[in-house]
Amino acid sequence: MQLRLARQAIGAVLLTTLSALLPAWASEPASVSDGGEQAAYLAGLKKLYLTGSERQALLKHCNSLLASYALRAGYQVGQSERRDLLYSLQVDKAGALLVREESRVPDSVERSVRNQQVDVFGVDPFVRYECPAGGIRCVLFNPVTRQPLLTIVRDLDGAAELAKGLTFLIRNIQKG
């Protein structure tokens, strides 16, 4: 219960901070392709994460969202094999997005790690997601293969924010 409240507080602080830093962005919805909106979004993230690098700000933001909206075993009530599902992102020197997935059983040493490389050059950077109404999770899809890339707890706003951050990160990587 405390963990859930902490996650909600972190999400609220992030959204409040971004809204305070970017009043024009917060009051006026814009499409992801709007260049002015993207510049304001990136400037706000650079200020929030105290970095001059757009890529570093986007990576920190996406990793922060992944930590906040991680699908934990505590959300998987009634399932036989409950596991924490944790993700982190990096960008390699060749310009590919590296996704690290760690699956672990709570109160156990059992862990499995899977690494995935997403080559982002020449692809539509828009990251799509689904949050089935009857489920406990949202799935974000690989823009290259259209296969599931990330799984987070079911939170529509969190999934939308993460998809937006990933889309901007992929665009940033594509610029070189």
mmCIF file with all atom_site columns, C-alpha atoms in Angstrom:
data_model
loop_
_atom_site.group_PDB
_atom_site.id
_atom_site.type_symbol
_atom_site.label_atom_id
_atom_site.label_alt_id
_atom_site.label_comp_id
_atom_site.label_asym_id
_atom_site.label_entity_id
_atom_site.label_seq_id
_atom_site.pdbx_PDB_ins_code
_atom_site.Cartn_x
_atom_site.Cartn_y
_atom_site.Cartn_z
_atom_site.occupancy
_atom_site.B_iso_or_equiv
_atom_site.pdbx_formal_charge
_atom_site.auth_seq_id
_atom_site.auth_comp_id
_atom_site.auth_asym_id
_atom_site.auth_atom_id
_atom_site.pdbx_PDB_model_num
ATOM 1   C CA . MET A 1 1   ? 0.000  0.000   0.000   1.00 0.00 ? 1   MET A CA 1
ATOM 2   C CA . GLN A 1 2   ? 2.793  2.411   0.897   1.00 0.00 ? 2   GLN A CA 1
ATOM 3   C CA . LEU A 1 3   ? 4.652  1.540   -2.311  1.00 0.00 ? 3   LEU A CA 1
ATOM 4   C CA . ARG A 1 4   ? 1.568  2.335   -4.380  1.00 0.00 ? 4   ARG A CA 1
ATOM 5   C CA . LEU A 1 5   ? 1.090  5.664   -2.616  1.00 0.00 ? 5   LEU A CA 1
ATOM 6   C CA . ALA A 1 6   ? 4.774  6.466   -3.147  1.00 0.00 ? 6   ALA A CA 1
ATOM 7   C CA . ARG A 1 7   ? 4.465  5.719   -6.876  1.00 0.00 ? 7   ARG A CA 1
ATOM 8   C CA . GLN A 1 8   ? 1.381  7.878   -7.152  1.00 0.00 ? 8   GLN A CA 1
ATOM 9   C CA . ALA A 1 9   ? 3.167  10.687  -5.312  1.00 0.00 ? 9   ALA A CA 1
ATOM 10  C CA . ILE A 1 10  ? 6.196  10.438  -7.640  1.00 0.00 ? 10  ILE A CA 1
ATOM 11  C CA . GLY A 1 11  ? 3.922  10.517  -10.682 1.00 0.00 ? 11  GLY A CA 1
ATOM 12  C CA . ALA A 1 12  ? 2.027  13.488  -9.292  1.00 0.00 ? 12  ALA A CA 1
ATOM 13  C CA . VAL A 1 13  ? 5.250  15.369  -8.535  1.00 0.00 ? 13  VAL A CA 1
ATOM 14  C CA . LEU A 1 14  ? 6.594  14.716  -12.045 1.00 0.00 ? 14  LEU A CA 1
ATOM 15  C CA . LEU A 1 15  ? 3.374  15.843  -13.685 1.00 0.00 ? 15  LEU A CA 1
ATOM 16  C CA . THR A 1 16  ? 3.044  18.875  -11.418 1.00 0.00 ? 16  THR A CA 1
ATOM 17  C CA . THR A 1 17  ? 6.644  19.903  -12.024 1.00 0.00 ? 17  THR A CA 1
ATOM 18  C CA . LEU A 1 18  ? 6.316  19.552  -15.783 1.00 0.00 ? 18  LEU A CA 1
ATOM 19  C CA . SER A 1 19  ? 3.026  21.470  -15.711 1.00 0.00 ? 19  SER A CA 1
ATOM 20  C CA . ALA A 1 20  ? 4.622  24.260  -13.673 1.00 0.00 ? 20  ALA A CA 1
ATOM 21  C CA . LEU A 1 21  ? 7.643  24.430  -15.952 1.00 0.00 ? 21  LEU A CA 1
ATOM 22  C CA . LEU A 1 22  ? 5.624  24.351  -19.129 1.00 0.00 ? 22  LEU A CA 1
ATOM 23  C CA . PRO A 1 23  ? 2.335  26.255  -18.676 1.00 0.00 ? 23  PRO A CA 1
ATOM 24  C CA . ALA A 1 24  ? 1.709  26.589  -22.405 1.00 0.00 ? 24  ALA A CA 1
ATOM 25  C CA . TRP A 1 25  ? 2.259  22.858  -22.904 1.00 0.00 ? 25  TRP A CA 1
ATOM 26  C CA . ALA A 1 26  ? 0.065  21.895  -19.952 1.00 0.00 ? 26  ALA A CA 1
ATOM 27  C CA . SER A 1 27  ? -2.870 24.077  -20.988 1.00 0.00 ? 27  SER A CA 1
ATOM 28  C CA . GLU A 1 28  ? -2.850 23.344  -24.703 1.00 0.00 ? 28  GLU A CA 1
ATOM 29  C CA . PRO A 1 29  ? -2.855 19.750  -25.955 1.00 0.00 ? 29  PRO A CA 1
ATOM 30  C CA . ALA A 1 30  ? -0.683 19.311  -29.032 1.00 0.00 ? 30  ALA A CA 1
ATOM 31  C CA . SER A 1 31  ? 0.169  16.385  -31.232 1.00 0.00 ? 31  SER A CA 1
ATOM 32  C CA . VAL A 1 32  ? 3.420  14.497  -30.730 1.00 0.00 ? 32  VAL A CA 1
ATOM 33  C CA . SER A 1 33  ? 4.602  15.758  -34.109 1.00 0.00 ? 33  SER A CA 1
ATOM 34  C CA . ASP A 1 34  ? 4.290  19.448  -33.138 1.00 0.00 ? 34  ASP A CA 1
ATOM 35  C CA . GLY A 1 35  ? 7.841  20.866  -33.165 1.00 0.00 ? 35  GLY A CA 1
ATOM 36  C CA . GLY A 1 36  ? 7.074  23.652  -30.670 1.00 0.00 ? 36  GLY A CA 1
ATOM 37  C CA . GLU A 1 37  ? 5.514  21.228  -28.237 1.00 0.00 ? 37  GLU A CA 1
ATOM 38  C CA . GLN A 1 38  ? 8.498  18.908  -28.552 1.00 0.00 ? 38  GLN A CA 1
ATOM 39  C CA . ALA A 1 39  ? 10.955 21.746  -27.871 1.00 0.00 ? 39  ALA A CA 1
ATOM 40  C CA . ALA A 1 40  ? 8.995  22.843  -24.794 1.00 0.00 ? 40  ALA A CA 1
ATOM 41  C CA . TYR A 1 41  ? 8.707  19.259  -23.558 1.00 0.00 ? 41  TYR A CA 1
ATOM 42  C CA . LEU A 1 42  ? 12.447 18.669  -23.966 1.00 0.00 ? 42  LEU A CA 1
ATOM 43  C CA . ALA A 1 43  ? 13.356 21.993  -22.326 1.00 0.00 ? 43  ALA A CA 1
ATOM 44  C CA . GLY A 1 44  ? 11.173 21.086  -19.354 1.00 0.00 ? 44  GLY A CA 1
ATOM 45  C CA . LEU A 1 45  ? 12.797 17.662  -19.021 1.00 0.00 ? 45  LEU A CA 1
ATOM 46  C CA . LYS A 1 46  ? 16.307 19.139  -19.233 1.00 0.00 ? 46  LYS A CA 1
ATOM 47  C CA . LYS A 1 47  ? 15.413 21.551  -16.450 1.00 0.00 ? 47  LYS A CA 1
ATOM 48  C CA . LEU A 1 48  ? 13.719 18.842  -14.360 1.00 0.00 ? 48  LEU A CA 1
ATOM 49  C CA . TYR A 1 49  ? 16.661 16.430  -14.597 1.00 0.00 ? 49  TYR A CA 1
ATOM 50  C CA . LEU A 1 50  ? 19.334 19.157  -14.439 1.00 0.00 ? 50  LEU A CA 1
ATOM 51  C CA . THR A 1 51  ? 21.115 18.223  -17.637 1.00 0.00 ? 51  THR A CA 1
ATOM 52  C CA . GLY A 1 52  ? 21.985 20.039  -20.836 1.00 0.00 ? 52  GLY A CA 1
ATOM 53  C CA . SER A 1 53  ? 21.525 16.929  -22.951 1.00 0.00 ? 53  SER A CA 1
ATOM 54  C CA . GLU A 1 54  ? 18.122 16.156  -24.431 1.00 0.00 ? 54  GLU A CA 1
ATOM 55  C CA . ARG A 1 55  ? 19.036 12.483  -24.750 1.00 0.00 ? 55  ARG A CA 1
ATOM 56  C CA . GLN A 1 56  ? 20.100 12.210  -21.103 1.00 0.00 ? 56  GLN A CA 1
ATOM 57  C CA . ALA A 1 57  ? 16.931 13.979  -19.954 1.00 0.00 ? 57  ALA A CA 1
ATOM 58  C CA . LEU A 1 58  ? 14.760 11.661  -22.053 1.00 0.00 ? 58  LEU A CA 1
ATOM 59  C CA . LEU A 1 59  ? 16.594 8.570   -20.804 1.00 0.00 ? 59  LEU A CA 1
ATOM 60  C CA . LYS A 1 60  ? 16.255 9.659   -17.178 1.00 0.00 ? 60  LYS A CA 1
ATOM 61  C CA . HIS A 1 61  ? 12.593 10.473  -17.651 1.00 0.00 ? 61  HIS A CA 1
ATOM 62  C CA . CYS A 1 62  ? 11.763 7.167   -19.360 1.00 0.00 ? 62  CYS A CA 1
ATOM 63  C CA . ASN A 1 63  ? 13.710 5.185   -16.751 1.00 0.00 ? 63  ASN A CA 1
ATOM 64  C CA . SER A 1 64  ? 11.965 7.099   -13.967 1.00 0.00 ? 64  SER A CA 1
ATOM 65  C CA . LEU A 1 65  ? 8.577  6.293   -15.497 1.00 0.00 ? 65  LEU A CA 1
ATOM 66  C CA . LEU A 1 66  ? 9.571  2.644   -15.906 1.00 0.00 ? 66  LEU A CA 1
ATOM 67  C CA . ALA A 1 67  ? 10.477 2.486   -12.217 1.00 0.00 ? 67  ALA A CA 1
ATOM 68  C CA . SER A 1 68  ? 7.246  4.225   -11.161 1.00 0.00 ? 68  SER A CA 1
ATOM 69  C CA . TYR A 1 69  ? 4.940  2.088   -13.294 1.00 0.00 ? 69  TYR A CA 1
ATOM 70  C CA . ALA A 1 70  ? 6.764  -1.246  -12.954 1.00 0.00 ? 70  ALA A CA 1
ATOM 71  C CA . LEU A 1 71  ? 4.511  -4.285  -12.915 1.00 0.00 ? 71  LEU A CA 1
ATOM 72  C CA . ARG A 1 72  ? 5.162  -5.643  -9.436  1.00 0.00 ? 72  ARG A CA 1
ATOM 73  C CA . ALA A 1 73  ? 4.100  -8.987  -8.008  1.00 0.00 ? 73  ALA A CA 1
ATOM 74  C CA . GLY A 1 74  ? 1.824  -7.170  -5.555  1.00 0.00 ? 74  GLY A CA 1
ATOM 75  C CA . TYR A 1 75  ? -0.446 -6.113  -8.447  1.00 0.00 ? 75  TYR A CA 1
ATOM 76  C CA . GLN A 1 76  ? -0.777 -9.670  -9.738  1.00 0.00 ? 76  GLN A CA 1
ATOM 77  C CA . VAL A 1 77  ? -3.280 -10.973 -7.208  1.00 0.00 ? 77  VAL A CA 1
ATOM 78  C CA . GLY A 1 78  ? -4.668 -14.398 -8.067  1.00 0.00 ? 78  GLY A CA 1
ATOM 79  C CA . GLN A 1 79  ? -1.969 -15.295 -10.577 1.00 0.00 ? 79  GLN A CA 1
ATOM 80  C CA . SER A 1 80  ? 0.023  -18.462 -10.028 1.00 0.00 ? 80  SER A CA 1
ATOM 81  C CA . GLU A 1 81  ? 3.484  -17.124 -10.909 1.00 0.00 ? 81  GLU A CA 1
ATOM 82  C CA . ARG A 1 82  ? 3.724  -13.580 -9.616  1.00 0.00 ? 82  ARG A CA 1
ATOM 83  C CA . ARG A 1 83  ? 6.906  -11.762 -10.631 1.00 0.00 ? 83  ARG A CA 1
ATOM 84  C CA . ASP A 1 84  ? 8.302  -8.265  -10.543 1.00 0.00 ? 84  ASP A CA 1
ATOM 85  C CA . LEU A 1 85  ? 8.914  -7.055  -14.079 1.00 0.00 ? 85  LEU A CA 1
ATOM 86  C CA . LEU A 1 86  ? 11.497 -4.247  -14.185 1.00 0.00 ? 86  LEU A CA 1
ATOM 87  C CA . TYR A 1 87  ? 12.927 -2.397  -17.179 1.00 0.00 ? 87  TYR A CA 1
ATOM 88  C CA . SER A 1 88  ? 15.725 0.040   -17.892 1.00 0.00 ? 88  SER A CA 1
ATOM 89  C CA . LEU A 1 89  ? 16.825 1.798   -21.073 1.00 0.00 ? 89  LEU A CA 1
ATOM 90  C CA . GLN A 1 90  ? 20.207 2.793   -22.491 1.00 0.00 ? 90  GLN A CA 1
ATOM 91  C CA . VAL A 1 91  ? 21.480 4.056   -25.821 1.00 0.00 ? 91  VAL A CA 1
ATOM 92  C CA . ASP A 1 92  ? 24.548 2.329   -27.237 1.00 0.00 ? 92  ASP A CA 1
ATOM 93  C CA . LYS A 1 93  ? 27.317 4.063   -29.195 1.00 0.00 ? 93  LYS A CA 1
ATOM 94  C CA . ALA A 1 94  ? 25.910 2.829   -32.511 1.00 0.00 ? 94  ALA A CA 1
ATOM 95  C CA . GLY A 1 95  ? 22.630 4.605   -31.809 1.00 0.00 ? 95  GLY A CA 1
ATOM 96  C CA . ALA A 1 96  ? 20.413 1.664   -30.903 1.00 0.00 ? 96  ALA A CA 1
ATOM 97  C CA . LEU A 1 97  ? 18.025 1.608   -27.974 1.00 0.00 ? 97  LEU A CA 1
ATOM 98  C CA . LEU A 1 98  ? 18.923 -1.102  -25.452 1.00 0.00 ? 98  LEU A CA 1
ATOM 99  C CA . VAL A 1 99  ? 16.093 -2.474  -23.323 1.00 0.00 ? 99  VAL A CA 1
ATOM 100 C CA . ARG A 1 100 ? 16.935 -4.513  -20.221 1.00 0.00 ? 100 ARG A CA 1
ATOM 101 C CA . GLU A 1 101 ? 14.125 -6.594  -18.745 1.00 0.00 ? 101 GLU A CA 1
ATOM 102 C CA . GLU A 1 102 ? 14.558 -8.161  -15.326 1.00 0.00 ? 102 GLU A CA 1
ATOM 103 C CA . SER A 1 103 ? 12.007 -10.645 -14.079 1.00 0.00 ? 103 SER A CA 1
ATOM 104 C CA . ARG A 1 104 ? 12.274 -11.715 -10.461 1.00 0.00 ? 104 ARG A CA 1
ATOM 105 C CA . VAL A 1 105 ? 10.298 -13.627 -7.891  1.00 0.00 ? 105 VAL A CA 1
ATOM 106 C CA . PRO A 1 106 ? 9.796  -11.595 -4.699  1.00 0.00 ? 106 PRO A CA 1
ATOM 107 C CA . ASP A 1 107 ? 11.535 -12.914 -1.583  1.00 0.00 ? 107 ASP A CA 1
ATOM 108 C CA . SER A 1 108 ? 13.667 -15.210 -3.728  1.00 0.00 ? 108 SER A CA 1
ATOM 109 C CA . VAL A 1 109 ? 16.984 -15.177 -5.516  1.00 0.00 ? 109 VAL A CA 1
ATOM 110 C CA . GLU A 1 110 ? 15.360 -16.338 -8.747  1.00 0.00 ? 110 GLU A CA 1
ATOM 111 C CA . ARG A 1 111 ? 15.938 -13.751 -11.487 1.00 0.00 ? 111 ARG A CA 1
ATOM 112 C CA . SER A 1 112 ? 16.076 -13.737 -15.221 1.00 0.00 ? 112 SER A CA 1
ATOM 113 C CA . VAL A 1 113 ? 17.423 -10.953 -17.404 1.00 0.00 ? 113 VAL A CA 1
ATOM 114 C CA . ARG A 1 114 ? 16.678 -10.396 -21.052 1.00 0.00 ? 114 ARG A CA 1
ATOM 115 C CA . ASN A 1 115 ? 18.339 -7.727  -23.184 1.00 0.00 ? 115 ASN A CA 1
ATOM 116 C CA . GLN A 1 116 ? 16.851 -6.457  -26.397 1.00 0.00 ? 116 GLN A CA 1
ATOM 117 C CA . GLN A 1 117 ? 18.338 -4.118  -28.971 1.00 0.00 ? 117 GLN A CA 1
ATOM 118 C CA . VAL A 1 118 ? 16.015 -1.897  -30.978 1.00 0.00 ? 118 VAL A CA 1
ATOM 119 C CA . ASP A 1 119 ? 17.586 -0.465  -34.131 1.00 0.00 ? 119 ASP A CA 1
ATOM 120 C CA . VAL A 1 120 ? 15.655 2.759   -34.598 1.00 0.00 ? 120 VAL A CA 1
ATOM 121 C CA . PHE A 1 121 ? 17.032 4.148   -37.850 1.00 0.00 ? 121 PHE A CA 1
ATOM 122 C CA . GLY A 1 122 ? 14.587 4.240   -40.727 1.00 0.00 ? 122 GLY A CA 1
ATOM 123 C CA . VAL A 1 123 ? 11.489 3.419   -38.650 1.00 0.00 ? 123 VAL A CA 1
ATOM 124 C CA . ASP A 1 124 ? 8.411  5.348   -37.617 1.00 0.00 ? 124 ASP A CA 1
ATOM 125 C CA . PRO A 1 125 ? 9.382  6.564   -34.125 1.00 0.00 ? 125 PRO A CA 1
ATOM 126 C CA . PHE A 1 126 ? 5.812  6.549   -32.791 1.00 0.00 ? 126 PHE A CA 1
ATOM 127 C CA . VAL A 1 127 ? 5.502  4.061   -29.918 1.00 0.00 ? 127 VAL A CA 1
ATOM 128 C CA . ARG A 1 128 ? 2.077  2.462   -29.648 1.00 0.00 ? 128 ARG A CA 1
ATOM 129 C CA . TYR A 1 129 ? 0.571  0.989   -26.514 1.00 0.00 ? 129 TYR A CA 1
ATOM 130 C CA . GLU A 1 130 ? -2.472 -0.961  -25.347 1.00 0.00 ? 130 GLU A CA 1
ATOM 131 C CA . CYS A 1 131 ? -4.101 -1.124  -21.928 1.00 0.00 ? 131 CYS A CA 1
ATOM 132 C CA . PRO A 1 132 ? -6.840 -3.797  -22.045 1.00 0.00 ? 132 PRO A CA 1
ATOM 133 C CA . ALA A 1 133 ? -9.807 -2.843  -19.866 1.00 0.00 ? 133 ALA A CA 1
ATOM 134 C CA . GLY A 1 134 ? -9.967 -6.177  -18.051 1.00 0.00 ? 134 GLY A CA 1
ATOM 135 C CA . GLY A 1 135 ? -6.246 -6.524  -17.445 1.00 0.00 ? 135 GLY A CA 1
ATOM 136 C CA . ILE A 1 136 ? -3.661 -5.355  -14.949 1.00 0.00 ? 136 ILE A CA 1
ATOM 137 C CA . ARG A 1 137 ? -1.037 -4.287  -17.455 1.00 0.00 ? 137 ARG A CA 1
ATOM 138 C CA . CYS A 1 138 ? -0.292 -1.998  -20.370 1.00 0.00 ? 138 CYS A CA 1
ATOM 139 C CA . VAL A 1 139 ? 1.956  -3.132  -23.194 1.00 0.00 ? 139 VAL A CA 1
ATOM 140 C CA . LEU A 1 140 ? 4.138  -0.793  -25.248 1.00 0.00 ? 140 LEU A CA 1
ATOM 141 C CA . PHE A 1 141 ? 5.105  -2.090  -28.658 1.00 0.00 ? 141 PHE A CA 1
ATOM 142 C CA . ASN A 1 142 ? 8.437  -2.152  -30.478 1.00 0.00 ? 142 ASN A CA 1
ATOM 143 C CA . PRO A 1 143 ? 8.130  0.375   -33.350 1.00 0.00 ? 143 PRO A CA 1
ATOM 144 C CA . VAL A 1 144 ? 10.232 -1.896  -35.590 1.00 0.00 ? 144 VAL A CA 1
ATOM 145 C CA . THR A 1 145 ? 8.636  -5.334  -35.105 1.00 0.00 ? 145 THR A CA 1
ATOM 146 C CA . ARG A 1 146 ? 5.271  -4.287  -33.600 1.00 0.00 ? 146 ARG A CA 1
ATOM 147 C CA . GLN A 1 147 ? 5.879  -6.973  -30.940 1.00 0.00 ? 147 GLN A CA 1
ATOM 148 C CA . PRO A 1 148 ? 5.547  -6.239  -27.191 1.00 0.00 ? 148 PRO A CA 1
ATOM 149 C CA . LEU A 1 149 ? 8.581  -4.329  -25.930 1.00 0.00 ? 149 LEU A CA 1
ATOM 150 C CA . LEU A 1 150 ? 7.654  -3.231  -22.395 1.00 0.00 ? 150 LEU A CA 1
ATOM 151 C CA . THR A 1 151 ? 4.975  -4.241  -19.911 1.00 0.00 ? 151 THR A CA 1
ATOM 152 C CA . ILE A 1 152 ? 3.931  -1.872  -17.140 1.00 0.00 ? 152 ILE A CA 1
ATOM 153 C CA . VAL A 1 153 ? 1.132  -1.748  -14.598 1.00 0.00 ? 153 VAL A CA 1
ATOM 154 C CA . ARG A 1 154 ? -2.211 -0.687  -16.082 1.00 0.00 ? 154 ARG A CA 1
ATOM 155 C CA . ASP A 1 155 ? -2.185 3.104   -15.929 1.00 0.00 ? 155 ASP A CA 1
ATOM 156 C CA . LEU A 1 156 ? -3.396 4.935   -19.016 1.00 0.00 ? 156 LEU A CA 1
ATOM 157 C CA . ASP A 1 157 ? -1.720 8.240   -18.176 1.00 0.00 ? 157 ASP A CA 1
ATOM 158 C CA . GLY A 1 158 ? 1.557  6.510   -17.314 1.00 0.00 ? 158 GLY A CA 1
ATOM 159 C CA . ALA A 1 159 ? 1.506  4.484   -20.526 1.00 0.00 ? 159 ALA A CA 1
ATOM 160 C CA . ALA A 1 160 ? 0.746  7.597   -22.584 1.00 0.00 ? 160 ALA A CA 1
ATOM 161 C CA . GLU A 1 161 ? 3.580  9.571   -20.938 1.00 0.00 ? 161 GLU A CA 1
ATOM 162 C CA . LEU A 1 162 ? 6.033  6.695   -21.380 1.00 0.00 ? 162 LEU A CA 1
ATOM 163 C CA . ALA A 1 163 ? 5.054  6.227   -25.037 1.00 0.00 ? 163 ALA A CA 1
ATOM 164 C CA . LYS A 1 164 ? 5.539  9.965   -25.602 1.00 0.00 ? 164 LYS A CA 1
ATOM 165 C CA . GLY A 1 165 ? 8.953  9.950   -23.913 1.00 0.00 ? 165 GLY A CA 1
ATOM 166 C CA . LEU A 1 166 ? 10.056 6.890   -25.901 1.00 0.00 ? 166 LEU A CA 1
ATOM 167 C CA . THR A 1 167 ? 8.852  8.465   -29.136 1.00 0.00 ? 167 THR A CA 1
ATOM 168 C CA . PHE A 1 168 ? 10.915 11.596  -28.469 1.00 0.00 ? 168 PHE A CA 1
ATOM 169 C CA . LEU A 1 169 ? 13.901 9.469   -27.414 1.00 0.00 ? 169 LEU A CA 1
ATOM 170 C CA . ILE A 1 170 ? 13.756 7.477   -30.660 1.00 0.00 ? 170 ILE A CA 1
ATOM 171 C CA . ARG A 1 171 ? 13.548 10.723  -32.652 1.00 0.00 ? 171 ARG A CA 1
ATOM 172 C CA . ASN A 1 172 ? 16.570 12.014  -30.760 1.00 0.00 ? 172 ASN A CA 1
ATOM 173 C CA . ILE A 1 173 ? 18.546 8.851   -31.512 1.00 0.00 ? 173 ILE A CA 1
ATOM 174 C CA . GLN A 1 174 ? 17.546 9.053   -35.186 1.00 0.00 ? 174 GLN A CA 1
ATOM 175 C CA . LYS A 1 175 ? 19.026 12.558  -35.393 1.00 0.00 ? 175 LYS A CA 1
ATOM 176 C CA . GLY A 1 176 ? 22.392 11.068  -34.517 1.00 0.00 ? 176 GLY A CA 1
#
